[in-house]
Short mmCIF file of C-alpha atoms in Angstrom, two decimals:
data_model
loop_
_atom_site.label_atom_id
_atom_site.label_comp_id
_atom_site.label_asym_id
_atom_site.label_seq_id
_atom_site.Cartn_x
_atom_site.Cartn_y
_atom_site.Cartn_z
CA MET W 1 0.02 0.06 -0.04
CA ILE W 2 1.14 3.28 -0.63
CA ALA W 3 2.16 5.68 2.06
CA THR W 4 -0.45 8.23 3.14
CA ARG W 5 2.05 11.21 2.86
CA ASN W 6 1.91 10.64 -1.03
CA LEU W 7 -1.97 11.17 -1.22
CA LEU W 8 -3.01 14.52 -1.93
CA ARG W 9 -4.93 16.87 0.91
CA SER W 10 -8.12 18.66 1.01
CA ARG W 11 -8.01 21.93 -0.01
CA GLN W 12 -4.27 21.56 -1.55
CA LYS W 13 -4.12 23.64 -4.88
CA LEU W 14 -2.67 21.73 -8.16
CA GLY W 15 -2.44 24.53 -10.60
CA LYS W 16 -5.95 25.46 -11.18
CA TYR W 17 -7.55 22.63 -9.51
CA ARG W 18 -8.47 22.54 -5.73
CA ILE W 19 -8.66 18.98 -3.86
CA GLU W 20 -11.79 18.73 -2.01
CA THR W 21 -11.97 14.85 -1.26
CA ARG W 22 -10.62 11.54 -2.29
CA LEU W 23 -13.16 9.39 -4.31
CA ALA W 24 -11.06 6.08 -4.76
CA GLU W 25 -7.31 4.74 -4.41
CA GLY W 26 -5.48 1.79 -5.72
CA GLY W 27 -2.25 0.18 -6.13
CA PHE W 28 -1.32 2.79 -9.01
CA ALA W 29 -3.35 5.57 -8.30
CA ALA W 30 -5.66 7.63 -6.45
CA VAL W 31 -9.09 9.64 -7.77
CA TYR W 32 -10.12 12.94 -6.21
CA LYS W 33 -13.28 15.32 -6.75
CA ALA W 34 -11.72 18.74 -7.05
CA LEU W 35 -12.54 22.11 -8.47
CA ASP W 36 -11.81 23.68 -11.42
CA THR W 37 -11.23 27.04 -10.29
CA ILE W 38 -10.93 28.54 -13.59
CA GLU W 39 -14.29 27.32 -15.29
CA GLY W 40 -15.97 26.74 -12.00
CA ILE W 41 -17.09 23.10 -12.27
CA HIS W 42 -16.25 19.98 -10.64
CA VAL W 43 -13.87 17.43 -12.13
CA ALA W 44 -12.26 13.87 -11.16
CA LEU W 45 -8.59 13.71 -11.15
CA LYS W 46 -6.83 11.17 -11.57
CA SER W 47 -3.13 11.09 -10.19
CA PRO W 48 -0.45 8.39 -10.08
CA HIS W 49 1.36 7.62 -6.96
CA PRO W 50 4.43 9.82 -6.80
CA SER W 51 6.21 6.50 -5.68
CA LEU W 52 5.48 5.26 -9.04
CA VAL W 53 6.19 7.71 -11.05
CA THR W 54 9.24 7.71 -13.60
CA GLU W 55 10.06 8.90 -17.07
CA SER W 56 9.93 5.92 -18.87
CA LEU W 57 6.09 5.93 -17.25
CA ILE W 58 5.62 9.41 -17.90
CA GLU W 59 6.51 8.84 -21.61
CA ASP W 60 4.28 5.82 -21.68
CA PHE W 61 1.27 8.03 -20.07
CA ARG W 62 1.78 10.87 -22.94
CA ARG W 63 1.50 8.24 -25.87
CA GLU W 64 -1.70 6.91 -24.17
CA VAL W 65 -3.28 10.05 -22.90
CA ARG W 66 -2.60 11.18 -27.10
CA LEU W 67 -4.40 7.79 -28.08
CA ALA W 68 -7.30 8.03 -25.98
CA ALA W 69 -7.84 11.71 -27.00
CA ARG W 70 -8.76 10.48 -30.35
CA LEU W 71 -11.94 8.62 -28.94
CA ASP W 72 -15.29 11.04 -29.09
CA HIS W 73 -18.30 9.03 -28.39
CA PRO W 74 -21.15 9.42 -26.03
CA ASN W 75 -20.31 6.30 -24.01
CA ILE W 76 -16.64 7.09 -23.56
CA LEU W 77 -15.38 9.56 -21.25
CA PRO W 78 -13.37 12.04 -22.66
CA ILE W 79 -10.02 13.45 -21.03
CA LYS W 80 -10.16 17.32 -20.25
CA ASN W 81 -6.85 17.79 -19.44
CA ALA W 82 -3.56 16.05 -18.92
CA GLU W 83 -0.79 17.56 -17.32
CA PHE W 84 2.40 17.92 -14.50
CA VAL W 85 1.96 20.28 -11.95
CA GLY W 86 5.12 20.04 -9.57
CA ASP W 87 5.72 16.34 -8.84
CA ASN W 88 2.14 15.64 -9.58
CA PHE W 89 0.85 14.02 -12.88
CA ILE W 90 -2.46 14.69 -13.00
CA VAL W 91 -5.36 13.54 -15.73
CA ALA W 92 -8.75 15.34 -15.34
CA PHE W 93 -12.20 14.18 -16.53
CA ALA W 94 -15.92 15.12 -16.24
CA LEU W 95 -17.21 14.13 -12.55
CA GLY W 96 -20.02 11.21 -12.66
CA ILE W 97 -22.45 10.35 -9.97
CA GLY W 98 -20.71 7.01 -9.15
CA THR W 99 -19.39 4.29 -11.07
CA LEU W 100 -21.15 1.11 -12.39
CA ALA W 101 -19.84 -0.80 -9.60
CA ASP W 102 -21.44 1.56 -7.15
CA ARG W 103 -24.78 0.69 -9.03
CA LEU W 104 -24.27 -2.81 -8.99
CA THR W 105 -24.61 -2.72 -5.06
CA ARG W 106 -28.34 -1.89 -5.45
CA ARG W 107 -31.21 -3.64 -7.28
CA LEU W 108 -31.14 -3.50 -11.10
CA SER W 109 -34.18 -4.02 -13.09
CA GLY W 110 -34.07 -5.88 -16.32
CA GLU W 111 -34.31 -3.09 -18.61
CA THR W 112 -31.99 -1.11 -16.90
CA ALA W 113 -29.48 -3.86 -17.11
CA LEU W 114 -30.20 -4.01 -20.82
CA ASP W 115 -29.68 -0.43 -21.23
CA PHE W 116 -26.42 -0.63 -19.09
CA THR W 117 -25.29 -3.55 -21.88
CA GLU W 118 -26.15 -1.54 -25.00
CA GLN W 119 -24.00 1.42 -23.64
CA MET W 120 -21.44 -0.89 -22.80
CA LEU W 121 -20.92 -2.38 -26.17
CA GLU W 122 -21.45 0.82 -27.99
CA GLY W 123 -18.70 2.38 -26.16
CA LEU W 124 -16.64 -0.63 -26.51
CA CYS W 125 -17.49 -1.03 -30.21
CA TYR W 126 -16.24 2.41 -31.03
CA ALA W 127 -12.76 1.86 -29.23
CA HIS W 128 -12.53 -1.72 -31.72
CA GLU W 129 -13.14 0.62 -34.55
CA ASN W 130 -10.52 2.75 -33.90
CA SER W 131 -8.16 -0.36 -33.04
CA ILE W 132 -7.98 0.47 -29.35
CA ILE W 133 -7.89 -2.57 -26.66
CA HIS W 134 -9.07 -1.11 -23.67
CA CYS W 135 -7.39 -4.03 -21.22
CA ASP W 136 -9.49 -3.17 -18.32
CA VAL W 137 -12.98 -3.25 -18.77
CA LYS W 138 -14.33 -3.54 -15.39
CA PRO W 139 -17.84 -2.18 -13.62
CA GLU W 140 -15.07 0.63 -11.75
CA ASN W 141 -14.13 1.87 -15.28
CA PHE W 142 -17.73 2.58 -16.30
CA ILE W 143 -18.74 5.65 -15.02
CA LEU W 144 -22.39 6.65 -14.15
CA PHE W 145 -23.88 10.18 -14.96
CA PRO W 146 -27.49 11.57 -14.78
CA ASP W 147 -30.41 9.74 -16.84
CA ASP W 148 -28.59 6.69 -16.42
CA ARG W 149 -25.57 7.27 -19.08
CA LEU W 150 -22.75 5.25 -18.89
CA ARG W 151 -19.32 6.08 -19.85
CA LEU W 152 -16.12 4.04 -20.40
CA THR W 153 -13.03 5.54 -18.91
CA ASP W 154 -9.42 4.99 -18.52
CA PHE W 155 -8.30 4.09 -21.89
CA GLY W 156 -4.54 3.67 -22.29
CA ILE W 157 -3.91 4.87 -18.61
CA ALA W 158 -5.18 1.43 -17.66
CA LYS W 159 -2.81 -0.36 -19.84
CA VAL W 160 0.22 1.88 -18.19
CA ALA W 161 -1.25 0.97 -14.55
CA MET W 162 -1.13 -2.64 -15.44
CA ARG W 163 2.33 -2.59 -16.55
CA THR W 164 3.38 -0.54 -13.58
CA ILE W 165 1.40 -2.41 -11.01
CA LYS W 166 2.93 -5.90 -12.63
CA ALA W 167 6.31 -4.77 -12.26
CA SER W 168 5.38 -3.84 -8.21
CA GLY W 169 4.83 -7.37 -7.75
CA SER W 170 0.73 -6.48 -7.10
CA GLY W 171 -2.55 -6.44 -8.76
CA THR W 172 -5.79 -9.27 -8.85
CA VAL W 173 -6.93 -10.90 -11.99
CA GLY W 174 -10.59 -9.26 -11.22
CA TYR W 175 -12.13 -9.24 -14.87
CA ILE W 176 -9.50 -9.81 -16.84
CA ALA W 177 -9.32 -12.47 -19.24
CA PRO W 178 -7.11 -15.67 -19.25
CA GLU W 179 -4.97 -14.93 -22.27
CA GLN W 180 -4.94 -11.25 -21.18
CA ALA W 181 -3.27 -12.74 -17.92
CA MET W 182 -0.59 -14.01 -19.73
CA GLY W 183 0.03 -10.99 -21.50
CA LYS W 184 -1.70 -11.63 -24.75
CA PRO W 185 -4.31 -9.34 -24.90
CA SER W 186 -6.72 -8.91 -27.72
CA PHE W 187 -10.25 -7.32 -28.68
CA ARG W 188 -11.72 -10.82 -27.54
CA SER W 189 -10.24 -10.14 -24.07
CA ASP W 190 -12.25 -7.01 -23.82
CA VAL W 191 -15.11 -8.87 -24.99
CA PHE W 192 -14.64 -11.55 -22.21
CA SER W 193 -14.33 -8.83 -19.50
CA ALA W 194 -17.64 -7.25 -20.75
CA GLY W 195 -19.58 -10.77 -20.66
CA LEU W 196 -18.63 -11.05 -17.14
CA ILE W 197 -19.95 -7.48 -16.52
CA ILE W 198 -23.39 -8.39 -18.10
CA TYR W 199 -23.09 -12.12 -16.36
CA ARG W 200 -23.03 -10.17 -12.90
CA MET W 201 -25.72 -7.80 -13.45
CA PHE W 202 -28.37 -10.57 -14.54
CA ALA W 203 -26.94 -13.07 -12.09
CA GLY W 204 -26.26 -11.14 -9.22
CA LYS W 205 -22.76 -13.00 -9.19
CA LEU W 206 -19.56 -12.83 -10.68
CA PRO W 207 -17.79 -15.84 -12.24
CA GLU W 208 -14.50 -16.88 -11.33
CA TRP W 209 -11.41 -19.16 -12.42
CA PRO W 210 -11.93 -21.65 -13.77
CA PHE W 211 -15.03 -20.09 -15.47
CA ASP W 212 -16.58 -23.71 -15.58
CA TRP W 213 -20.14 -23.50 -17.03
CA PRO W 214 -22.42 -23.18 -15.46
CA PRO W 215 -21.14 -20.48 -13.18
CA PRO W 216 -22.54 -19.18 -9.75
CA GLY W 217 -26.07 -17.49 -10.14
CA ILE W 218 -27.06 -19.61 -13.25
CA ARG W 219 -30.48 -20.25 -11.38
CA ARG W 220 -31.27 -16.41 -11.09
CA ALA W 221 -29.82 -15.92 -14.72
CA ARG W 222 -32.54 -18.35 -16.08
CA GLN W 223 -35.67 -17.03 -14.21
CA ARG W 224 -34.31 -13.59 -15.52
CA VAL W 225 -33.55 -13.72 -19.15
CA HIS W 226 -34.37 -16.06 -22.55
CA PRO W 227 -32.22 -18.84 -23.14
CA ASP W 228 -30.69 -17.33 -26.66
CA PHE W 229 -29.46 -14.24 -24.19
CA LEU W 230 -28.21 -17.05 -21.98
CA ASP W 231 -26.36 -18.23 -24.64
CA PHE W 232 -24.95 -15.07 -25.86
CA MET W 233 -23.63 -14.44 -22.41
CA ARG W 234 -22.09 -17.86 -22.62
CA ARG W 235 -20.36 -17.13 -25.63
CA ALA W 236 -18.90 -13.97 -24.43
CA ILE W 237 -17.04 -15.69 -21.70
CA GLU W 238 -15.72 -18.73 -23.32
CA LEU W 239 -12.42 -19.71 -21.98
CA GLU W 240 -10.85 -20.36 -25.84
CA PRO W 241 -10.85 -16.86 -27.41
CA ARG W 242 -11.74 -18.32 -30.77
CA ARG W 243 -15.01 -19.21 -29.50
CA ARG W 244 -15.89 -15.64 -28.07
CA PHE W 245 -17.47 -12.71 -30.11
CA ALA W 246 -14.45 -11.35 -32.68
CA ASP W 247 -14.85 -8.10 -31.46
CA GLY W 248 -17.16 -5.46 -29.45
CA GLY W 249 -18.91 -4.49 -32.92
CA GLN W 250 -19.94 -8.28 -33.71
CA MET W 251 -20.83 -8.42 -29.81
CA LEU W 252 -23.19 -5.28 -30.24
CA ARG W 253 -24.85 -6.24 -33.44
CA ALA W 254 -25.71 -9.77 -31.71
CA PHE W 255 -26.98 -7.96 -28.96
CA ARG W 256 -29.42 -5.91 -30.76
CA ARG W 257 -30.69 -8.80 -32.50
CA LEU W 258 -31.69 -10.57 -29.31
CA ARG W 259 -32.53 -7.36 -27.15
CA ALA W 260 -36.16 -7.54 -27.87
CA ARG W 261 -36.37 -11.10 -26.51
CA ALA W 262 -33.60 -10.85 -24.01
CA LEU W 263 -35.87 -10.79 -20.62
CA SER W 264 -37.75 -14.21 -19.74
CA VAL W 265 -41.54 -14.09 -20.63
CA ASN W 266 -41.60 -15.38 -16.81
CA GLN W 267 -40.63 -11.98 -15.54
CA ASP W 268 -44.02 -10.45 -17.02
CA THR W 269 -46.14 -13.87 -16.07
CA ARG W 270 -45.19 -13.92 -12.69
CA ARG W 271 -46.57 -10.40 -12.31
CA GLY W 272 -50.01 -11.60 -12.92
CA ASN W 273 -52.51 -8.94 -12.78
CA SER W 274 -50.53 -6.42 -10.84
CA GLY W 275 -50.85 -2.88 -11.45
CA SER W 276 -47.59 -2.79 -13.19
CA SER W 277 -48.65 -5.06 -15.73
CA ARG W 278 -51.69 -3.16 -16.20
CA THR W 279 -49.76 -0.03 -16.71
CA ARG W 280 -47.30 -1.52 -19.13
CA ASP W 281 -50.39 -2.92 -21.20
CA TRP W 282 -51.99 0.56 -21.53
CA LYS W 283 -48.42 1.93 -22.36
CA THR W 284 -48.08 -0.66 -25.06
CA ILE W 285 -51.63 -0.17 -26.36
CA ARG W 286 -51.21 3.90 -26.47
CA ARG W 287 -47.73 3.57 -27.87
CA ARG W 288 -49.48 1.46 -30.79
CA GLN W 289 -52.33 4.08 -31.27
CA PHE W 290 -49.65 6.79 -32.08
CA MET W 291 -47.71 4.87 -34.40
CA GLN W 292 -50.57 4.09 -36.48
CA GLN W 293 -51.50 7.46 -36.53
CA PHE W 294 -47.73 9.56 -36.38
CA GLY W 295 -45.51 7.10 -36.58
CA LYS W 296 -44.50 7.19 -40.43
CA ALA W 297 -44.87 11.13 -40.82
CA LEU W 298 -42.55 11.41 -37.81
CA GLU W 299 -40.27 8.80 -38.99
CA CYS W 300 -40.30 7.22 -35.19
CA THR W 301 -38.02 4.38 -36.44
CA HIS W 302 -35.98 4.20 -33.10
CA ARG W 303 -36.70 3.57 -29.31
CA CYS W 304 -36.13 5.58 -26.03
CA HIS W 305 -33.29 3.73 -24.17
CA ARG W 306 -35.35 4.48 -21.05
CA CYS W 307 -38.84 3.52 -21.54
CA GLU W 308 -38.52 1.89 -24.85
CA GLY W 309 -41.34 4.54 -26.53
CA PRO W 310 -40.97 5.45 -30.26
CA VAL W 311 -38.76 8.22 -30.93
CA SER W 312 -37.31 9.84 -34.17
CA GLU W 313 -33.74 10.75 -35.05
CA ALA W 314 -34.57 14.62 -34.77
CA MET W 315 -36.09 14.55 -31.39
CA MET W 316 -34.11 15.94 -28.64
CA ALA W 317 -35.82 14.45 -26.14
CA CYS W 318 -38.15 11.19 -25.77
CA PRO W 319 -41.80 12.71 -25.49
CA TRP W 320 -42.76 9.95 -23.23
CA CYS W 321 -40.57 10.08 -20.36
CA GLY W 322 -38.59 13.50 -20.81
CA VAL W 323 -35.07 11.86 -21.28
CA ASP W 324 -32.27 14.02 -22.88
CA ARG W 325 -31.53 12.98 -26.52
CA GLY W 326 -28.52 15.50 -27.19
CA VAL W 327 -26.98 12.31 -28.61
CA HIS W 328 -28.73 10.06 -30.75
CA ARG W 329 -27.67 6.51 -30.04
CA GLY W 330 -29.54 4.47 -33.30
CA GLU W 331 -28.72 4.11 -36.63
CA THR W 332 -28.95 6.99 -39.22
CA ARG W 333 -30.54 6.36 -42.95
CA MET W 334 -28.16 9.17 -43.95
CA PRO W 335 -24.68 8.53 -45.68
CA ALA W 336 -22.77 9.95 -42.99
CA HIS W 337 -23.15 11.03 -39.33
CA CYS W 338 -21.95 14.56 -37.14
CA PRO W 339 -19.55 12.95 -34.73
CA ARG W 340 -20.76 15.46 -32.10
CA CYS W 341 -24.74 14.42 -31.88
CA HIS W 342 -24.41 11.24 -33.96
CA ARG W 343 -27.41 12.73 -36.45
CA GLY W 344 -27.61 11.82 -39.97
CA MET W 345 -25.72 14.14 -42.28
CA LYS W 346 -25.68 14.47 -46.35
CA LEU W 347 -22.52 14.38 -47.93
CA ASP W 348 -22.85 18.07 -49.30
CA TRP W 349 -24.12 19.52 -45.98
CA PRO W 350 -21.20 21.98 -44.75
CA TYR W 351 -23.13 22.26 -41.26
CA CYS W 352 -25.15 20.03 -38.94
CA ALA W 353 -28.76 20.56 -39.24
CA TRP W 354 -29.52 19.47 -35.40
CA CYS W 355 -26.63 20.38 -33.18
CA TYR W 356 -24.98 23.60 -34.48
CA GLY W 357 -22.00 21.96 -34.85
CA PRO W 358 -18.87 23.81 -36.42
CA GLY W 359 -18.39 23.35 -40.39
CA PHE W 360 -17.17 20.17 -41.90
CA HIS W 361 -15.28 19.56 -45.09
CA VAL W 362 -17.42 18.58 -48.09
CA GLY W 363 -15.49 16.16 -49.99
CA THR W 364 -18.12 16.45 -53.20
CA ARG W 365 -19.31 19.44 -55.49
CA ARG W 366 -22.21 17.27 -56.20
CA GLN W 367 -25.69 18.19 -54.75
CA TYR W 368 -27.96 15.40 -53.46
CA SER W 369 -31.79 15.74 -53.96
CA ASP W 370 -33.99 14.09 -51.54
CA VAL W 371 -37.76 13.75 -51.24
CA ARG W 372 -37.79 14.73 -47.46
CA TYR W 373 -36.70 18.54 -48.37
CA SER W 374 -39.83 20.31 -47.92
CA GLY W 375 -38.87 23.68 -46.21
CA ARG W 376 -37.12 26.54 -47.38
CA CYS W 377 -34.21 28.55 -45.32
CA SER W 378 -35.36 32.43 -44.53
CA ASN W 379 -31.83 33.53 -45.51
CA PRO W 380 -32.03 35.34 -48.81
CA SER W 381 -28.68 34.86 -49.39
CA CYS W 382 -28.65 31.11 -48.57
CA GLU W 383 -26.97 28.70 -51.00
CA ARG W 384 -29.83 26.27 -51.89
CA LYS W 385 -32.30 26.89 -49.04
CA LEU W 386 -33.60 23.52 -48.51
CA LEU W 387 -34.75 22.21 -45.40
CA MET W 388 -35.73 18.73 -43.83
CA PRO W 389 -38.55 18.74 -41.34
CA PHE W 390 -37.70 19.37 -37.82
CA MET W 391 -34.21 21.01 -38.80
CA ARG W 392 -33.01 23.26 -35.99
CA TYR W 393 -30.11 24.91 -38.32
CA CYS W 394 -29.75 25.06 -42.05
CA PRO W 395 -27.00 22.99 -43.22
CA TRP W 396 -26.57 25.31 -45.90
CA CYS W 397 -25.98 28.70 -43.97
CA HIS W 398 -25.82 27.49 -40.51
CA ARG W 399 -28.82 29.94 -39.67
CA LYS W 400 -31.40 28.97 -36.94
CA VAL W 401 -34.43 27.89 -38.65
CA ARG W 402 -37.37 30.43 -37.96
CA LYS W 403 -40.12 27.95 -38.91
CA LYS W 404 -42.34 26.73 -36.44
CA TRP W 405 -42.41 22.96 -37.74
CA MET W 406 -46.02 21.12 -37.02
CA VAL W 407 -46.46 17.48 -36.58
CA PRO W 408 -48.31 16.33 -39.78
CA GLY W 409 -52.32 15.42 -38.41
CA SER W 410 -52.14 17.42 -35.11
CA THR W 411 -52.36 21.44 -34.77
CA ASP W 412 -51.14 21.04 -30.65
CA ARG W 413 -48.43 23.45 -30.41
CA CYS W 414 -45.74 23.30 -27.40
CA GLY W 415 -46.01 26.58 -25.40
CA ASN W 416 -42.45 26.93 -25.05
CA CYS W 417 -41.42 26.88 -28.23
CA GLY W 418 -44.16 26.94 -30.57
CA TRP W 419 -43.45 23.67 -32.45
CA GLY W 420 -45.80 20.99 -33.20
CA VAL W 421 -46.44 18.46 -30.65
CA VAL W 422 -49.34 15.50 -30.22
CA LYS W 423 -50.71 16.27 -26.72
CA ALA W 424 -52.97 13.39 -26.90
CA PHE W 425 -50.05 10.68 -26.27
CA TRP W 426 -46.58 12.98 -25.06
CA ASP W 427 -45.72 14.41 -21.87
CA HIS W 428 -42.93 16.24 -22.90
CA CYS W 429 -41.87 18.66 -25.84
CA PRO W 430 -39.39 16.43 -28.12
CA TRP W 431 -38.25 19.46 -29.45
CA CYS W 432 -37.57 22.00 -26.72
CA THR W 433 -37.42 19.24 -24.04
CA LYS W 434 -40.17 20.95 -21.83
CA ARG W 435 -42.72 19.38 -20.02
CA LEU W 436 -46.38 19.75 -21.57
#
């Protein structure tokens, strides 16, 4: 254990940061809650123990921080800052409300566990698409933010920590794949670690070496999930790497095919005629009626990650539960997507029409037509003036759209933004996020 004198103290200043409290401590580093005195916001500071800091370690850190800085995804926690302050090397992150490890100490519903699973795999898929192996996928490295948003952290830093701790003769196996413990990590190693977390969420217990099937907690897992989903988890934690999913992308695609039937039907039938069952059936009927009347016109081809209500790509909030949709989580029909809000973009748009993102490099002079163009920009000097329903900004001139978009077939308007809503079905305005 590192000597206490090497830990940072409450109210100690490190550059622009003022330490407030220690959040966690490990064999390699400690994590603190600190105040950024310039921006006036709280951050999480990770600082390796000074006794482990060497020139070689810092060079490794620089290389890995540059690698992690390339990642830009809603389920990956970005590095805000990394610098030397005196004898301390610090890495600053956005401050969450806890970790997935903290959340697993409390009861977890099946739907929440499925939502967490999808977010974990989306972040892992993005990292693998960028040829990055995380090497330390575990609940402590998934930071929880409001609205149950999970963000994977410690990219690169985890690898440096593992090398340093291994050299110091300490460390535990935890969620590490067998071949990774032998010094041969791959994308399949991250798949194995994610599989252990998913199994723990549904079974309540963590499989341990030698990972024989069935592992502890299998009875509870069988009661909670469909047999196909049980096979999904079993494939993820196969001892032989070649029998697992090849990477996070393949695992995510397999999960999405299963999600609709992932939970066991017994979970619903055990509720019998309870009020929660009747409420769910009422919601199902209500949403089915909405889709029949408005689903096609609004292109509601996606589902809210929290309540499973139908939503469209253009919506900035779920109209059913009000959860923020500043970042789109589903697929898009467009040939490209905005790297900030992940909504679709056409190849000839110089600006994002949804999030007011900065300009993009347009790699073609061709002007693409689209049957969805049904509005006109109010800027007289705009190059093309073409708008699709519910655009917030003109993709050609970047001007904010003045048009008050209406929902086809409804005369209702939001009292806050004036855009069209469907008050017979919605509880929130999906455009300005206010409650109706």
